[in-house]
PDB file of C-alpha atoms in Angstrom:
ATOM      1  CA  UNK A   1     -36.799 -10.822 -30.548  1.00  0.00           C
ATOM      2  CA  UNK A   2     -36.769 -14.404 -29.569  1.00  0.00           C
ATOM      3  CA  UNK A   3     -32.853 -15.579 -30.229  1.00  0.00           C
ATOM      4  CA  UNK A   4     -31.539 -12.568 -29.834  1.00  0.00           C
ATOM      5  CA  UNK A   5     -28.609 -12.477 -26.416  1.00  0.00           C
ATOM      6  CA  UNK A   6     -29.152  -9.981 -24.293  1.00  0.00           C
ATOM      7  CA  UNK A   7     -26.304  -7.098 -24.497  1.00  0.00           C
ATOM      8  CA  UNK A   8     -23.873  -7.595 -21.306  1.00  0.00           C
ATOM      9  CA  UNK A   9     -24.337  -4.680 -18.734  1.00  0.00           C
ATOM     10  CA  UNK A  10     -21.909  -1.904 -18.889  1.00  0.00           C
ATOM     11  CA  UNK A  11     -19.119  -2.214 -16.157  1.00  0.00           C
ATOM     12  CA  UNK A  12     -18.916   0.847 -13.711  1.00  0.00           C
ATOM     13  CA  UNK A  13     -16.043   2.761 -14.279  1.00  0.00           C
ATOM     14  CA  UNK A  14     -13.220   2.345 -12.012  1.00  0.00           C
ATOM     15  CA  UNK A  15     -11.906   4.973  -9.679  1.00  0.00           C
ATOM     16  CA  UNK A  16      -8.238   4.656  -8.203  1.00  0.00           C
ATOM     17  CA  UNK A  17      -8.565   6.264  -4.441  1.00  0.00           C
ATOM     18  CA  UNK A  18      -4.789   7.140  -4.419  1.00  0.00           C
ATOM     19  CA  UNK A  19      -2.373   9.608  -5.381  1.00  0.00           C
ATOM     20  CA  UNK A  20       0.390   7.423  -5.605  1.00  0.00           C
ATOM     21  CA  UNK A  21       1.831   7.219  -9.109  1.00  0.00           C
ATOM     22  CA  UNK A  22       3.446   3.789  -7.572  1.00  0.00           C
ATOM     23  CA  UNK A  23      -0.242   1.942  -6.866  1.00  0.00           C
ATOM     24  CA  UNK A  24      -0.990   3.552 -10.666  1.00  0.00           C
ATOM     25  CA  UNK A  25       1.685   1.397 -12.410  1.00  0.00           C
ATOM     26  CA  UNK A  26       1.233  -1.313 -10.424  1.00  0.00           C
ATOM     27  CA  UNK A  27      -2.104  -1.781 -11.254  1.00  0.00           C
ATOM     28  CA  UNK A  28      -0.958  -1.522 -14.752  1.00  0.00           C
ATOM     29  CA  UNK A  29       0.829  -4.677 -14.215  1.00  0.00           C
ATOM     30  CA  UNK A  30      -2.268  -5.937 -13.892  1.00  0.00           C
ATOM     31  CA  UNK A  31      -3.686  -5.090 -17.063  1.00  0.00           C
ATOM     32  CA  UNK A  32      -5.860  -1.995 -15.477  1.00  0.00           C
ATOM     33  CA  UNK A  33      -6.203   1.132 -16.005  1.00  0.00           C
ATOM     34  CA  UNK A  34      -8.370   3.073 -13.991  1.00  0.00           C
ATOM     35  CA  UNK A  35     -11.244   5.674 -15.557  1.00  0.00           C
ATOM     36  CA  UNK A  36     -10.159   7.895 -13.096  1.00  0.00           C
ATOM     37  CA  UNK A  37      -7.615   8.782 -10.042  1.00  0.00           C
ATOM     38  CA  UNK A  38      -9.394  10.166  -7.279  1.00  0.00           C
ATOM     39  CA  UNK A  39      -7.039  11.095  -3.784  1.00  0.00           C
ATOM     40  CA  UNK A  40      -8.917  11.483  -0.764  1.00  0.00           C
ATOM     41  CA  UNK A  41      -7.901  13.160   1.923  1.00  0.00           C
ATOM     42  CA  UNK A  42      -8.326  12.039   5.443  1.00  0.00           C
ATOM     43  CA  UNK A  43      -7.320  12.149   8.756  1.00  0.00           C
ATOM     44  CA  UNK A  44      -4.315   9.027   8.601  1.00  0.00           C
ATOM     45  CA  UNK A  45      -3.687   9.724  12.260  1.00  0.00           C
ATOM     46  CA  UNK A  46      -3.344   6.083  14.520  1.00  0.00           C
ATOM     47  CA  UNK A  47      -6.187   6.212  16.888  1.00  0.00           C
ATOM     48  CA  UNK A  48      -5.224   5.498  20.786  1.00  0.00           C
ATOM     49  CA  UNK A  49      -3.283   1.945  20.863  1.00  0.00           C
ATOM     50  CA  UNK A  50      -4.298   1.248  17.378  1.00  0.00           C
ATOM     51  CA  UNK A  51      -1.925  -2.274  15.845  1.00  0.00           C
ATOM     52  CA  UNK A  52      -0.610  -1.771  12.401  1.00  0.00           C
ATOM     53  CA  UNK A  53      -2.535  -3.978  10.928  1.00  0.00           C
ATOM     54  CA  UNK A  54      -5.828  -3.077  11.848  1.00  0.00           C
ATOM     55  CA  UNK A  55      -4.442   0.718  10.925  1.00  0.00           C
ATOM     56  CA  UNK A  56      -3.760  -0.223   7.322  1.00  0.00           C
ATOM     57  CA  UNK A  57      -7.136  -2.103   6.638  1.00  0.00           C
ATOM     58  CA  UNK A  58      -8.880   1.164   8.204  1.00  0.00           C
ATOM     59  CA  UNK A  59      -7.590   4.099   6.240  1.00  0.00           C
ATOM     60  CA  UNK A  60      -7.900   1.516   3.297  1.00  0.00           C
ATOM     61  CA  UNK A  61     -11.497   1.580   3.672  1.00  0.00           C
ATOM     62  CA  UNK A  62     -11.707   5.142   4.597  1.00  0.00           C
ATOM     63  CA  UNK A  63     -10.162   6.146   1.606  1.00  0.00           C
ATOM     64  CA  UNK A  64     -12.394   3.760  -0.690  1.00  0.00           C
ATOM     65  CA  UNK A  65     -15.805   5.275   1.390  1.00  0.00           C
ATOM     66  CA  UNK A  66     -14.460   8.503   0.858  1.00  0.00           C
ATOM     67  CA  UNK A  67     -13.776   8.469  -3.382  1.00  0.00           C
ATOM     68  CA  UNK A  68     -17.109   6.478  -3.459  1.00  0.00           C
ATOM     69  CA  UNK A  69     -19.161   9.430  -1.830  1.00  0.00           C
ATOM     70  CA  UNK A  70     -17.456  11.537  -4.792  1.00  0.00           C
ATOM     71  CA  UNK A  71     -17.872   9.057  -7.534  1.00  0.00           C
ATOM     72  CA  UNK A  72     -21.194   7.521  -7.277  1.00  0.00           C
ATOM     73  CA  UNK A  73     -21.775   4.662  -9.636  1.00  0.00           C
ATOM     74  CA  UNK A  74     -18.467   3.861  -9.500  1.00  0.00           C
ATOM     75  CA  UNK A  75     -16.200   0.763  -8.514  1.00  0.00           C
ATOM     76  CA  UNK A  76     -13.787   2.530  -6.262  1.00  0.00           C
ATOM     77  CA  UNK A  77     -10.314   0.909  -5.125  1.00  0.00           C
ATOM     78  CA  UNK A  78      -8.030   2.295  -2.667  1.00  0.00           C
ATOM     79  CA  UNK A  79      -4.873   1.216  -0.513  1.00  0.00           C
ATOM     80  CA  UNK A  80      -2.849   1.676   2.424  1.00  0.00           C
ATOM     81  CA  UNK A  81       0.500   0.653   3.403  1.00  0.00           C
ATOM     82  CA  UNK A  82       1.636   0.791   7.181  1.00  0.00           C
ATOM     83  CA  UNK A  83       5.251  -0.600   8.055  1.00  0.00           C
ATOM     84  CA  UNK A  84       5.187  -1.814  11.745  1.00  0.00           C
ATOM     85  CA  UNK A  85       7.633  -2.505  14.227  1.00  0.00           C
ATOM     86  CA  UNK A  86       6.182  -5.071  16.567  1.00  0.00           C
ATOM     87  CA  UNK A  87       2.876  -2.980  18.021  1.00  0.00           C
ATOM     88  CA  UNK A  88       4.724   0.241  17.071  1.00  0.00           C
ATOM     89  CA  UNK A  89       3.273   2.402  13.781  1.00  0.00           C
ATOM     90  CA  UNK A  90       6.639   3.789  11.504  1.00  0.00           C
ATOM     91  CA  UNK A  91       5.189   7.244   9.944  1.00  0.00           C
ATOM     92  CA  UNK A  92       5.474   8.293   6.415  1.00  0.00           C
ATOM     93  CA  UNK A  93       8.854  10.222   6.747  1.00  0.00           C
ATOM     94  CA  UNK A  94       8.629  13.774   5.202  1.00  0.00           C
ATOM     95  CA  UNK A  95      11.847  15.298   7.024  1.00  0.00           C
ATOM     96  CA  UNK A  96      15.053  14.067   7.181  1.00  0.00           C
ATOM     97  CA  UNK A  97      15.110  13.658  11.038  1.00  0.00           C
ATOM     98  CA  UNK A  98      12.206  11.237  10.751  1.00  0.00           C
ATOM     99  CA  UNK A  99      13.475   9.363   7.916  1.00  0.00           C
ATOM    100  CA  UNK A 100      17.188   8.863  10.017  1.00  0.00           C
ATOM    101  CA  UNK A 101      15.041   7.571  13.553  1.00  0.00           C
ATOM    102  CA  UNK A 102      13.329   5.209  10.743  1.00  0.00           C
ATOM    103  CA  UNK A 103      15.880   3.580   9.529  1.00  0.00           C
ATOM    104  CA  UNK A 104      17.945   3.286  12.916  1.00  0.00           C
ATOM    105  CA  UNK A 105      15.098   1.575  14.176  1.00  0.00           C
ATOM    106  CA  UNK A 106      14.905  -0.833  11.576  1.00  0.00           C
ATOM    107  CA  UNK A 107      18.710  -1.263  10.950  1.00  0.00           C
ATOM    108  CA  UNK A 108      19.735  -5.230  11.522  1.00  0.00           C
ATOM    109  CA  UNK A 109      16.321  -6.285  12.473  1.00  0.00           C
ATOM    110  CA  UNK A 110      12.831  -7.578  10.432  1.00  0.00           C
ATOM    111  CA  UNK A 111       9.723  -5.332  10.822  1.00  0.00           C
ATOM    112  CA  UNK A 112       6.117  -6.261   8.400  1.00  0.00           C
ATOM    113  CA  UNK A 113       4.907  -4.263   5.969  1.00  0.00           C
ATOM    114  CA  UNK A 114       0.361  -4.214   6.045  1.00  0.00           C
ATOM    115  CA  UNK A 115      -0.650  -3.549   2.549  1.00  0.00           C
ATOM    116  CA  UNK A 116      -4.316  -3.215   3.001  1.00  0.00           C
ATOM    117  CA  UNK A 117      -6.669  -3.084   0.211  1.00  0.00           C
ATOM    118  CA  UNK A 118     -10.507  -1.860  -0.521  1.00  0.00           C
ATOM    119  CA  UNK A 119     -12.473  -2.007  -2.897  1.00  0.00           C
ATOM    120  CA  UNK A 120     -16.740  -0.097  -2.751  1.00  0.00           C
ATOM    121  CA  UNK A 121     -18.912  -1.464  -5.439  1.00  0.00           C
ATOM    122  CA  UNK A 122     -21.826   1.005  -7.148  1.00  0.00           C
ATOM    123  CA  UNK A 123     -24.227  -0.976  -4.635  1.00  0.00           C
ATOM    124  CA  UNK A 124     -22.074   0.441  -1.416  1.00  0.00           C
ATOM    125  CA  UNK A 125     -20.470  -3.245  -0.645  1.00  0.00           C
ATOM    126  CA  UNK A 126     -17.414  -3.270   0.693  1.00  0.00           C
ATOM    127  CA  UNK A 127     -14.560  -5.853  -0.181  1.00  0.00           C
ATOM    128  CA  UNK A 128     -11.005  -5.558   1.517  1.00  0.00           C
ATOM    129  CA  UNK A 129      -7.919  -7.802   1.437  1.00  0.00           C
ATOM    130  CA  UNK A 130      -4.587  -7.684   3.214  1.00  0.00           C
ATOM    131  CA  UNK A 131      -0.999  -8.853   2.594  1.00  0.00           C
ATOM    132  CA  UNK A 132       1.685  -8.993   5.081  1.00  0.00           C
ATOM    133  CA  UNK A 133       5.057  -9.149   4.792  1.00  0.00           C
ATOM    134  CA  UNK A 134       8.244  -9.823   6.789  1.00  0.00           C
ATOM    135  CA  UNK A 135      11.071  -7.580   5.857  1.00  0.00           C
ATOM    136  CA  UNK A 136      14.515  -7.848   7.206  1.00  0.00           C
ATOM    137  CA  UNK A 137      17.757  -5.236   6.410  1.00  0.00           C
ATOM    138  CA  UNK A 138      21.260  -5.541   7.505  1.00  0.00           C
ATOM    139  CA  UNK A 139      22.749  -3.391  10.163  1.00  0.00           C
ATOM    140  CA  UNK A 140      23.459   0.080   8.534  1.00  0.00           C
ATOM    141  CA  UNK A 141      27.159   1.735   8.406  1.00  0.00           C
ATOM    142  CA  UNK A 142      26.887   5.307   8.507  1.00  0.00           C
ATOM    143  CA  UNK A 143      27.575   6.052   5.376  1.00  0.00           C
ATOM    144  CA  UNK A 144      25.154   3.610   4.215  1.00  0.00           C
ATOM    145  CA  UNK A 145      22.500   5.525   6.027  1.00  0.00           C
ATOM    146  CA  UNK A 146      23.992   9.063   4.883  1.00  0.00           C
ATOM    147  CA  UNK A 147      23.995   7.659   1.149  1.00  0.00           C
ATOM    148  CA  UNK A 148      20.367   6.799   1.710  1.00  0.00           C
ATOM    149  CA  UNK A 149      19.009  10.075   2.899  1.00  0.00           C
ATOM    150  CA  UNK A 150      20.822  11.838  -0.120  1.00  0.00           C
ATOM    151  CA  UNK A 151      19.089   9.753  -2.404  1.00  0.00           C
ATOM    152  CA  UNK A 152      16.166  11.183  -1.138  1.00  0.00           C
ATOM    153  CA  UNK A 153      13.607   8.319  -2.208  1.00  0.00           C
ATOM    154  CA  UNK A 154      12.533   7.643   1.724  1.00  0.00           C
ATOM    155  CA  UNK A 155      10.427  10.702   1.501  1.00  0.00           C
ATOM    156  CA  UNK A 156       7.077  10.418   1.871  1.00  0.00           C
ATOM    157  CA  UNK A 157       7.631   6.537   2.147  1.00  0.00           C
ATOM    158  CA  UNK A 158       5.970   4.613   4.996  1.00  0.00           C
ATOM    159  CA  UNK A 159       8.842   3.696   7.202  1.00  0.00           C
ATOM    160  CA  UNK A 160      11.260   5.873   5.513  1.00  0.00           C
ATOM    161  CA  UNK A 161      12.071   3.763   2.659  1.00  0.00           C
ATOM    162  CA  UNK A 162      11.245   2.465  -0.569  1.00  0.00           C
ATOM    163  CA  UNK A 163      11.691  -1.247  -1.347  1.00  0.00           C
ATOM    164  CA  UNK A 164      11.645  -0.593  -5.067  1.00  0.00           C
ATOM    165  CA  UNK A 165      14.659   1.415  -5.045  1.00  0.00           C
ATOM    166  CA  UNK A 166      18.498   1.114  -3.736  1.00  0.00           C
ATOM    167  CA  UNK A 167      17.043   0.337  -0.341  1.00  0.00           C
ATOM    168  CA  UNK A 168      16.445  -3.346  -1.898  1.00  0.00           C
ATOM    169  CA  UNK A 169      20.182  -3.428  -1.846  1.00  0.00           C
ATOM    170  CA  UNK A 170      19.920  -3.159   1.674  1.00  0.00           C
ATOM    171  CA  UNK A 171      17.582  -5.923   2.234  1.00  0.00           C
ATOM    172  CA  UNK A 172      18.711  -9.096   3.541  1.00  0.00           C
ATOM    173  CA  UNK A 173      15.307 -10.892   3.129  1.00  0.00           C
ATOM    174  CA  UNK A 174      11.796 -10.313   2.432  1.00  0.00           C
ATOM    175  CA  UNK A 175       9.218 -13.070   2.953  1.00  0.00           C
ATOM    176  CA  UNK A 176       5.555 -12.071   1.585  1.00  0.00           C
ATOM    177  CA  UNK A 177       3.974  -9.833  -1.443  1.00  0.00           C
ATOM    178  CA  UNK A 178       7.364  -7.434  -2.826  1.00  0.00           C
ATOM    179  CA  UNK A 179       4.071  -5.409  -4.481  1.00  0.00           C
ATOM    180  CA  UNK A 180       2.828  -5.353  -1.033  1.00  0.00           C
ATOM    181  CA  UNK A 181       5.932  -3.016   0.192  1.00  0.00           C
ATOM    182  CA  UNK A 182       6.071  -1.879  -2.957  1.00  0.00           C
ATOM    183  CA  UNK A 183       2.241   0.172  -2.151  1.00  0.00           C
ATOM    184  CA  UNK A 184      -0.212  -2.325  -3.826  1.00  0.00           C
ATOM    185  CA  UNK A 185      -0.338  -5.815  -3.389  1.00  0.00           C
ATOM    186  CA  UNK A 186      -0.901  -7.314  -6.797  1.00  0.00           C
ATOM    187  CA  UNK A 187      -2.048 -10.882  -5.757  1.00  0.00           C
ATOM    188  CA  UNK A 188      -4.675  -9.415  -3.008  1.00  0.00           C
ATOM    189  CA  UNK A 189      -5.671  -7.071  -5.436  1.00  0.00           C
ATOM    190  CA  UNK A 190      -6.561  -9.543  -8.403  1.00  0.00           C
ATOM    191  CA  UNK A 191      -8.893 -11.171  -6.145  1.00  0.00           C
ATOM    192  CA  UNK A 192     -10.088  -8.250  -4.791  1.00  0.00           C
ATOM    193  CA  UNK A 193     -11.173  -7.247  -8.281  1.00  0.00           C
ATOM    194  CA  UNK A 194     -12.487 -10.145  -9.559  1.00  0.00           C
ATOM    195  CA  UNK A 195     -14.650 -10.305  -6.387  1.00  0.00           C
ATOM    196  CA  UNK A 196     -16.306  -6.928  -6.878  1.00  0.00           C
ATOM    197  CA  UNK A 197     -17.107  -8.219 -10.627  1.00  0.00           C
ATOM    198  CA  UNK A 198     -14.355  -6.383 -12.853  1.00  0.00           C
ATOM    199  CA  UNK A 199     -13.578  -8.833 -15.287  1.00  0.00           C
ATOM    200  CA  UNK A 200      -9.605  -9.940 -14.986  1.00  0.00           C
ATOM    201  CA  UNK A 201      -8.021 -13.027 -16.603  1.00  0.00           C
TER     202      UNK A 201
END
């Protein structure tokens, strides 16, 4: 009927690639909620003389490939953060004798944090984004470092630490996105959105 507007198309729903409960409330900082959380699982190993950067934007667009392939019709966004110490890769720390060579290697000196983004549309396209950030501690006492690893929030944490907790106390500096380090870089990831077509303010 002649005057009528057209109905606007339904959005697709939108899948979180991540089982971080950290890139959940961040996004919720944004406003978003995904439909559904989605983890992926695959191989996060660097490949032979693989940067940190380039690292972080790959497994974030592995992951997003990966959820999309489960969840077709879907608008699929996924992350990676990779801390990096010049060309070196820091691993996720899940023991304590990982977590202690982390943070003596990054005791009194800066290192950057990649927080990669992706984001798959229904139609297959690919969007990505990428923050980095400089991060700089002060030189640890040993009992600093002790009190860290009984806290026990560096495990599972890329470079053996989380910014969001009483490591911050530690931090002499940071220079870049604090939601980067943080596991979802909320700036990157407005954009990121709004370029794939979900509606944000």
């Amino acid at each position: 009927m002649a005057g009528v507007p057209t109905p606007p198309s339904p959005l697709p729903p939108l899948v979180l690639a991540s089982a971080s409960p950290r890139r959940l409330e961040l996004l919720a900082r944004l406003g978003v909620t995904p439909d559904r959380v989605l983890a992926t699982d695959i191989d996060e190993t660097p490949g032979k003389g693989e940067l940190p950067r380039p690292h972080a934007v790959r497994l974030a667009a592995e992951k997003a490939r990966a959820a999309a392939a489960l969840a077709p019709g879907a608008l699929v966004l996924a992350g990676d953060t990779v801390v990096g110490v010049g060309r070196r890769i820091l691993p996720k720390a899940e023991d304590e004798a990982t977590a202690r060579a982390c943070l003596a290697l990054l005791s009194g000196r800066r290192h950057r944090v990649f927080s990669a983004v992706a984001a798959v549309t229904p139609d297959g396209t690919l969007h990505e984004a990428l923050s980095e950030t400089i991060v700089r501690f002060k030189r640890f006492t040993q009992e600093e470092t002790d009190g860290y690893i009984a806290s026990g929030e560096w495990r599972g944490k890329a470079g053996g630490y989380a910014i969001q907790g009483s490591a911050e106390g530690l931090c002499l500096w940071l220079s870049g996105s604090h939601s980067g380090v943080m596991g979802l870089p909320l700036y990157e990831t407005r954009l990121l959105l709004r370029r794939a077509g979900f509606p944000l303010g």
